[in-house]
Amino acid sequence: MVSSQANYLELGMTQRILTVQEITLDLILPAETETLNFLLFQPFSKNRLSATEPFSWDQGYQTAQMRYVDRALELARSGTDGEPIHFTIFPEYSLPGLVGVQRVHETITQASWKPNTVIIGCCSLPTKDEYERLMRDLSAETLLVNAASHLQPSDWVNLAVTWIKLANGTVKTYVQPKMEPSWQEVDVRARNMFKGRGVYLFCGKDADSVP
């Protein structure tokens, strides 16, 4: 694994310096002439999250949501037409907190989950303590500028976890806090959302050794 780091100026809702870390991984994806398979999860989150920040899942809906998550993971593990699902994506708020993240982690680290695959899972965590627990339980990596030590006691985190199962079966886990609230979040006031200050750029190669 090779990494390099640089800074750039983001031109978005605000202007600020962000850290970009490029990481080259032993991840081999299909060649250009082959099929790259995706599974995109439908969040089912409408009217099931709290109406105010930190927009956590209502306890009454978590069990049902986990059934959907388990079904999606089952489909991804099975593949399609004998081919693996290379990217499984759980969009924003799809995973109901730590329980959802932990389920994905348990699944991709099993021997039956194919190598050279990626899962991206998104969730919100209501407290700094839960963010620290996620990092600890998953032995995950994040940029220093996104470390829990930068959070204020009132902050919550909207984040994406990226699991990458390398060619040798090793699972690498990276955490990326969201950098800006969405317009929907701004409309309902998301003033305490921690704003990530850096991003990862992942690099691999295809079966023809093309980066």
PDB file of C-alpha atoms in Angstrom:
ATOM      1  CA  MET A   1       0.000   0.000   0.000  1.00  0.00           C
ATOM      2  CA  VAL A   2       1.354   3.388  -1.034  1.00  0.00           C
ATOM      3  CA  SER A   3      -0.032   6.723   0.106  1.00  0.00           C
ATOM      4  CA  SER A   4       0.657  10.364  -0.632  1.00  0.00           C
ATOM      5  CA  GLN A   5      -0.924  13.532   0.667  1.00  0.00           C
ATOM      6  CA  ALA A   6      -1.718  16.977  -0.730  1.00  0.00           C
ATOM      7  CA  ASN A   7      -3.961  19.924   0.009  1.00  0.00           C
ATOM      8  CA  TYR A   8      -6.438  21.780  -2.173  1.00  0.00           C
ATOM      9  CA  LEU A   9      -9.028  24.513  -1.878  1.00  0.00           C
ATOM     10  CA  GLU A  10     -12.633  23.376  -1.936  1.00  0.00           C
ATOM     11  CA  LEU A  11     -15.081  25.586  -3.807  1.00  0.00           C
ATOM     12  CA  GLY A  12     -18.452  24.678  -2.367  1.00  0.00           C
ATOM     13  CA  MET A  13     -20.745  26.173   0.233  1.00  0.00           C
ATOM     14  CA  THR A  14     -17.581  27.390   1.927  1.00  0.00           C
ATOM     15  CA  GLN A  15     -13.978  27.823   0.916  1.00  0.00           C
ATOM     16  CA  ARG A  16     -11.437  26.002   3.016  1.00  0.00           C
ATOM     17  CA  ILE A  17      -8.352  23.886   2.744  1.00  0.00           C
ATOM     18  CA  LEU A  18      -8.945  20.133   2.612  1.00  0.00           C
ATOM     19  CA  THR A  19      -6.444  17.313   2.926  1.00  0.00           C
ATOM     20  CA  VAL A  20      -6.436  14.727   0.122  1.00  0.00           C
ATOM     21  CA  GLN A  21      -4.648  11.448   0.729  1.00  0.00           C
ATOM     22  CA  GLU A  22      -4.084   9.126  -2.216  1.00  0.00           C
ATOM     23  CA  ILE A  23      -3.836   5.441  -1.333  1.00  0.00           C
ATOM     24  CA  THR A  24      -2.792   2.743  -3.807  1.00  0.00           C
ATOM     25  CA  LEU A  25      -4.180  -0.642  -2.859  1.00  0.00           C
ATOM     26  CA  ASP A  26      -3.772  -4.231  -4.020  1.00  0.00           C
ATOM     27  CA  LEU A  27      -7.281  -4.172  -5.442  1.00  0.00           C
ATOM     28  CA  ILE A  28      -7.818  -5.820  -8.827  1.00  0.00           C
ATOM     29  CA  LEU A  29     -11.016  -4.985 -10.694  1.00  0.00           C
ATOM     30  CA  PRO A  30     -12.314  -6.320 -14.035  1.00  0.00           C
ATOM     31  CA  ALA A  31     -10.563  -5.250 -17.232  1.00  0.00           C
ATOM     32  CA  GLU A  32     -12.096  -2.549 -19.413  1.00  0.00           C
ATOM     33  CA  THR A  33     -13.742  -5.141 -21.658  1.00  0.00           C
ATOM     34  CA  GLU A  34     -15.329  -6.966 -18.710  1.00  0.00           C
ATOM     35  CA  THR A  35     -18.327  -6.160 -16.528  1.00  0.00           C
ATOM     36  CA  LEU A  36     -18.093  -4.155 -13.324  1.00  0.00           C
ATOM     37  CA  ASN A  37     -21.055  -5.045 -11.103  1.00  0.00           C
ATOM     38  CA  PHE A  38     -22.762  -2.730  -8.613  1.00  0.00           C
ATOM     39  CA  LEU A  39     -25.472  -3.236  -6.011  1.00  0.00           C
ATOM     40  CA  LEU A  40     -27.096   0.007  -4.879  1.00  0.00           C
ATOM     41  CA  PHE A  41     -29.263  -0.162  -1.762  1.00  0.00           C
ATOM     42  CA  GLN A  42     -32.563   1.728  -1.504  1.00  0.00           C
ATOM     43  CA  PRO A  43     -32.343   3.555   1.864  1.00  0.00           C
ATOM     44  CA  PHE A  44     -36.037   3.235   2.922  1.00  0.00           C
ATOM     45  CA  SER A  45     -35.356   6.118   5.317  1.00  0.00           C
ATOM     46  CA  LYS A  46     -38.241   8.494   4.549  1.00  0.00           C
ATOM     47  CA  ASN A  47     -40.134   9.400   7.735  1.00  0.00           C
ATOM     48  CA  ARG A  48     -38.032   6.919   9.716  1.00  0.00           C
ATOM     49  CA  LEU A  49     -35.358   9.304  10.965  1.00  0.00           C
ATOM     50  CA  SER A  50     -35.651  11.850  13.745  1.00  0.00           C
ATOM     51  CA  ALA A  51     -36.904  15.210  12.476  1.00  0.00           C
ATOM     52  CA  THR A  52     -34.026  17.123  14.057  1.00  0.00           C
ATOM     53  CA  GLU A  53     -30.287  16.607  14.128  1.00  0.00           C
ATOM     54  CA  PRO A  54     -28.508  14.232  14.528  1.00  0.00           C
ATOM     55  CA  PHE A  55     -31.150  12.505  12.333  1.00  0.00           C
ATOM     56  CA  SER A  56     -30.883   9.102  14.009  1.00  0.00           C
ATOM     57  CA  TRP A  57     -32.999   6.082  13.114  1.00  0.00           C
ATOM     58  CA  ASP A  58     -36.192   5.705  15.102  1.00  0.00           C
ATOM     59  CA  GLN A  59     -35.724   2.682  17.363  1.00  0.00           C
ATOM     60  CA  GLY A  60     -38.976   1.189  16.131  1.00  0.00           C
ATOM     61  CA  TYR A  61     -37.680   0.983  12.552  1.00  0.00           C
ATOM     62  CA  GLN A  62     -34.142  -0.298  13.190  1.00  0.00           C
ATOM     63  CA  THR A  63     -35.043  -4.002  13.213  1.00  0.00           C
ATOM     64  CA  ALA A  64     -36.898  -3.775   9.905  1.00  0.00           C
ATOM     65  CA  GLN A  65     -34.061  -1.755   8.354  1.00  0.00           C
ATOM     66  CA  MET A  66     -31.546  -4.376   9.418  1.00  0.00           C
ATOM     67  CA  ARG A  67     -33.583  -7.021   7.587  1.00  0.00           C
ATOM     68  CA  TYR A  68     -33.212  -4.956   4.415  1.00  0.00           C
ATOM     69  CA  VAL A  69     -29.484  -4.551   5.037  1.00  0.00           C
ATOM     70  CA  ASP A  70     -29.053  -8.294   5.598  1.00  0.00           C
ATOM     71  CA  ARG A  71     -30.953  -9.056   2.386  1.00  0.00           C
ATOM     72  CA  ALA A  72     -28.773  -6.666   0.397  1.00  0.00           C
ATOM     73  CA  LEU A  73     -25.617  -8.250   1.799  1.00  0.00           C
ATOM     74  CA  GLU A  74     -26.972 -11.694   0.923  1.00  0.00           C
ATOM     75  CA  LEU A  75     -27.572 -10.610  -2.681  1.00  0.00           C
ATOM     76  CA  ALA A  76     -24.131  -9.030  -2.903  1.00  0.00           C
ATOM     77  CA  ARG A  77     -22.457 -12.159  -1.539  1.00  0.00           C
ATOM     78  CA  SER A  78     -24.311 -14.342  -4.077  1.00  0.00           C
ATOM     79  CA  GLY A  79     -23.251 -12.207  -7.035  1.00  0.00           C
ATOM     80  CA  THR A  80     -24.961 -12.096 -10.403  1.00  0.00           C
ATOM     81  CA  ASP A  81     -24.757 -14.689 -13.192  1.00  0.00           C
ATOM     82  CA  GLY A  82     -21.744 -16.255 -11.524  1.00  0.00           C
ATOM     83  CA  GLU A  83     -19.916 -12.931 -11.287  1.00  0.00           C
ATOM     84  CA  PRO A  84     -19.170 -11.082  -8.019  1.00  0.00           C
ATOM     85  CA  ILE A  85     -20.696  -7.768  -7.024  1.00  0.00           C
ATOM     86  CA  HIS A  86     -17.659  -5.504  -7.050  1.00  0.00           C
ATOM     87  CA  PHE A  87     -19.218  -2.461  -5.375  1.00  0.00           C
ATOM     88  CA  THR A  88     -22.021  -2.619  -2.804  1.00  0.00           C
ATOM     89  CA  ILE A  89     -23.291   0.821  -1.843  1.00  0.00           C
ATOM     90  CA  PHE A  90     -25.489   1.776   1.102  1.00  0.00           C
ATOM     91  CA  PRO A  91     -26.221   5.497   0.543  1.00  0.00           C
ATOM     92  CA  GLU A  92     -26.568   8.246   3.116  1.00  0.00           C
ATOM     93  CA  TYR A  93     -28.341   7.211   6.353  1.00  0.00           C
ATOM     94  CA  SER A  94     -28.941   3.674   5.007  1.00  0.00           C
ATOM     95  CA  LEU A  95     -27.202   1.907   7.892  1.00  0.00           C
ATOM     96  CA  PRO A  96     -28.992   2.377  11.236  1.00  0.00           C
ATOM     97  CA  GLY A  97     -26.030   3.508  13.303  1.00  0.00           C
ATOM     98  CA  LEU A  98     -23.385   1.294  14.841  1.00  0.00           C
ATOM     99  CA  VAL A  99     -25.445  -1.891  14.584  1.00  0.00           C
ATOM    100  CA  GLY A 100     -25.610  -1.533  10.812  1.00  0.00           C
ATOM    101  CA  VAL A 101     -21.923  -0.734  10.440  1.00  0.00           C
ATOM    102  CA  GLN A 102     -20.937  -3.667  12.638  1.00  0.00           C
ATOM    103  CA  ARG A 103     -23.099  -6.048  10.586  1.00  0.00           C
ATOM    104  CA  VAL A 104     -21.414  -5.016   7.352  1.00  0.00           C
ATOM    105  CA  HIS A 105     -17.994  -5.377   8.968  1.00  0.00           C
ATOM    106  CA  GLU A 106     -18.772  -8.864  10.247  1.00  0.00           C
ATOM    107  CA  THR A 107     -20.018  -9.901   6.805  1.00  0.00           C
ATOM    108  CA  ILE A 108     -17.183  -8.662   4.602  1.00  0.00           C
ATOM    109  CA  THR A 109     -14.538 -10.112   6.912  1.00  0.00           C
ATOM    110  CA  GLN A 110     -15.986 -13.618   6.503  1.00  0.00           C
ATOM    111  CA  ALA A 111     -14.075 -15.994   4.236  1.00  0.00           C
ATOM    112  CA  SER A 112     -17.162 -16.466   2.034  1.00  0.00           C
ATOM    113  CA  TRP A 113     -17.087 -12.809   0.961  1.00  0.00           C
ATOM    114  CA  LYS A 114     -15.090 -12.531  -2.277  1.00  0.00           C
ATOM    115  CA  PRO A 115     -11.856 -10.510  -2.500  1.00  0.00           C
ATOM    116  CA  ASN A 116     -11.359  -7.548  -4.838  1.00  0.00           C
ATOM    117  CA  THR A 117     -14.647  -6.034  -3.711  1.00  0.00           C
ATOM    118  CA  VAL A 118     -15.716  -2.806  -2.040  1.00  0.00           C
ATOM    119  CA  ILE A 119     -18.582  -1.877   0.280  1.00  0.00           C
ATOM    120  CA  ILE A 120     -19.466   1.734   1.004  1.00  0.00           C
ATOM    121  CA  GLY A 121     -21.885   2.216   3.888  1.00  0.00           C
ATOM    122  CA  CYS A 122     -23.265   5.491   5.231  1.00  0.00           C
ATOM    123  CA  CYS A 123     -24.758   6.308   8.618  1.00  0.00           C
ATOM    124  CA  SER A 124     -25.036   9.012  11.231  1.00  0.00           C
ATOM    125  CA  LEU A 125     -23.654   8.750  14.749  1.00  0.00           C
ATOM    126  CA  PRO A 126     -25.224  11.004  17.375  1.00  0.00           C
ATOM    127  CA  THR A 127     -22.211  11.459  19.644  1.00  0.00           C
ATOM    128  CA  LYS A 128     -18.451  11.769  19.717  1.00  0.00           C
ATOM    129  CA  ASP A 129     -18.321   8.642  21.915  1.00  0.00           C
ATOM    130  CA  GLU A 130     -20.040   6.547  19.225  1.00  0.00           C
ATOM    131  CA  TYR A 131     -17.619   7.849  16.610  1.00  0.00           C
ATOM    132  CA  GLU A 132     -14.688   6.820  18.792  1.00  0.00           C
ATOM    133  CA  ARG A 133     -16.277   3.415  19.355  1.00  0.00           C
ATOM    134  CA  LEU A 134     -16.761   2.872  15.614  1.00  0.00           C
ATOM    135  CA  MET A 135     -13.117   3.662  14.930  1.00  0.00           C
ATOM    136  CA  ARG A 136     -12.023   1.319  17.710  1.00  0.00           C
ATOM    137  CA  ASP A 137     -14.369  -1.599  16.935  1.00  0.00           C
ATOM    138  CA  LEU A 138     -13.531  -1.601  13.221  1.00  0.00           C
ATOM    139  CA  SER A 139      -9.811  -0.835  13.647  1.00  0.00           C
ATOM    140  CA  ALA A 140     -10.612   1.747  10.991  1.00  0.00           C
ATOM    141  CA  GLU A 141      -8.417   4.430   9.524  1.00  0.00           C
ATOM    142  CA  THR A 142      -9.280   8.073   9.027  1.00  0.00           C
ATOM    143  CA  LEU A 143      -7.241  11.141   8.249  1.00  0.00           C
ATOM    144  CA  LEU A 144      -5.805  12.924  11.257  1.00  0.00           C
ATOM    145  CA  VAL A 145      -7.850  16.012  10.398  1.00  0.00           C
ATOM    146  CA  ASN A 146     -10.998  13.862  10.754  1.00  0.00           C
ATOM    147  CA  ALA A 147     -10.041  12.255  14.068  1.00  0.00           C
ATOM    148  CA  ALA A 148     -12.508  12.228  16.959  1.00  0.00           C
ATOM    149  CA  SER A 149     -10.239  14.582  18.881  1.00  0.00           C
ATOM    150  CA  HIS A 150     -11.412  17.392  16.587  1.00  0.00           C
ATOM    151  CA  LEU A 151     -15.076  16.971  17.560  1.00  0.00           C
ATOM    152  CA  GLN A 152     -16.782  19.229  20.060  1.00  0.00           C
ATOM    153  CA  PRO A 153     -18.918  17.596  22.797  1.00  0.00           C
ATOM    154  CA  SER A 154     -22.119  18.635  20.988  1.00  0.00           C
ATOM    155  CA  ASP A 155     -21.026  17.398  17.558  1.00  0.00           C
ATOM    156  CA  TRP A 156     -22.521  14.455  15.670  1.00  0.00           C
ATOM    157  CA  VAL A 157     -21.123  12.751  12.573  1.00  0.00           C
ATOM    158  CA  ASN A 158     -22.620  11.900   9.191  1.00  0.00           C
ATOM    159  CA  LEU A 159     -20.119   9.531   7.638  1.00  0.00           C
ATOM    160  CA  ALA A 160     -19.251   6.907   5.072  1.00  0.00           C
ATOM    161  CA  VAL A 161     -17.311   3.762   5.866  1.00  0.00           C
ATOM    162  CA  THR A 162     -15.413   2.174   2.987  1.00  0.00           C
ATOM    163  CA  TRP A 163     -14.478  -1.493   3.313  1.00  0.00           C
ATOM    164  CA  ILE A 164     -12.029  -2.788   0.710  1.00  0.00           C
ATOM    165  CA  LYS A 165     -11.331  -6.512   0.512  1.00  0.00           C
ATOM    166  CA  LEU A 166      -7.964  -6.813  -1.168  1.00  0.00           C
ATOM    167  CA  ALA A 167      -6.749  -9.513  -3.523  1.00  0.00           C
ATOM    168  CA  ASN A 168      -5.161 -11.430  -0.614  1.00  0.00           C
ATOM    169  CA  GLY A 169      -8.396 -11.342   1.433  1.00  0.00           C
ATOM    170  CA  THR A 170      -7.298  -8.625   3.858  1.00  0.00           C
ATOM    171  CA  VAL A 171      -9.993  -6.064   4.664  1.00  0.00           C
ATOM    172  CA  LYS A 172      -9.012  -2.411   4.943  1.00  0.00           C
ATOM    173  CA  THR A 173     -11.518  -0.022   6.518  1.00  0.00           C
ATOM    174  CA  TYR A 174     -11.586   3.740   6.048  1.00  0.00           C
ATOM    175  CA  VAL A 175     -13.915   6.352   7.566  1.00  0.00           C
ATOM    176  CA  GLN A 176     -14.857   9.602   5.850  1.00  0.00           C
ATOM    177  CA  PRO A 177     -17.021  12.199   7.672  1.00  0.00           C
ATOM    178  CA  LYS A 178     -19.226  14.277   5.409  1.00  0.00           C
ATOM    179  CA  MET A 179     -17.711  17.665   4.599  1.00  0.00           C
ATOM    180  CA  GLU A 180     -20.836  19.818   4.287  1.00  0.00           C
ATOM    181  CA  PRO A 181     -24.526  19.437   5.171  1.00  0.00           C
ATOM    182  CA  SER A 182     -26.810  18.784   2.210  1.00  0.00           C
ATOM    183  CA  TRP A 183     -29.418  21.390   1.294  1.00  0.00           C
ATOM    184  CA  GLN A 184     -32.063  19.221   2.981  1.00  0.00           C
ATOM    185  CA  GLU A 185     -30.003  19.137   6.169  1.00  0.00           C
ATOM    186  CA  VAL A 186     -29.488  22.891   6.040  1.00  0.00           C
ATOM    187  CA  ASP A 187     -33.248  23.377   5.677  1.00  0.00           C
ATOM    188  CA  VAL A 188     -33.876  21.567   8.954  1.00  0.00           C
ATOM    189  CA  ARG A 189     -30.844  22.991  10.719  1.00  0.00           C
ATOM    190  CA  ALA A 190     -27.732  20.856  10.988  1.00  0.00           C
ATOM    191  CA  ARG A 191     -25.453  23.234  12.817  1.00  0.00           C
ATOM    192  CA  ASN A 192     -23.739  20.613  14.972  1.00  0.00           C
ATOM    193  CA  MET A 193     -22.703  18.246  12.188  1.00  0.00           C
ATOM    194  CA  PHE A 194     -18.937  17.775  12.269  1.00  0.00           C
ATOM    195  CA  LYS A 195     -17.491  18.831   8.916  1.00  0.00           C
ATOM    196  CA  GLY A 196     -14.827  16.502   7.582  1.00  0.00           C
ATOM    197  CA  ARG A 197     -11.584  18.192   6.628  1.00  0.00           C
ATOM    198  CA  GLY A 198     -10.032  15.655   4.287  1.00  0.00           C
ATOM    199  CA  VAL A 199     -10.761  12.886   1.809  1.00  0.00           C
ATOM    200  CA  TYR A 200      -9.222   9.688   0.517  1.00  0.00           C
ATOM    201  CA  LEU A 201      -8.474   8.985  -3.144  1.00  0.00           C
ATOM    202  CA  PHE A 202      -8.260   5.219  -3.637  1.00  0.00           C
ATOM    203  CA  CYS A 203      -6.297   3.728  -6.516  1.00  0.00           C
ATOM    204  CA  GLY A 204      -6.194   0.137  -7.728  1.00  0.00           C
ATOM    205  CA  LYS A 205      -5.772  -1.595 -11.076  1.00  0.00           C
ATOM    206  CA  ASP A 206      -7.753  -3.772 -13.419  1.00  0.00           C
ATOM    207  CA  ALA A 207      -7.101  -7.343 -14.516  1.00  0.00           C
ATOM    208  CA  ASP A 208      -4.895  -6.048 -17.336  1.00  0.00           C
ATOM    209  CA  SER A 209      -2.737  -4.206 -14.754  1.00  0.00           C
ATOM    210  CA  VAL A 210      -4.052  -0.855 -15.919  1.00  0.00           C
ATOM    211  CA  PRO A 211      -4.301   1.650 -12.993  1.00  0.00           C
TER     212      PRO A 211
END
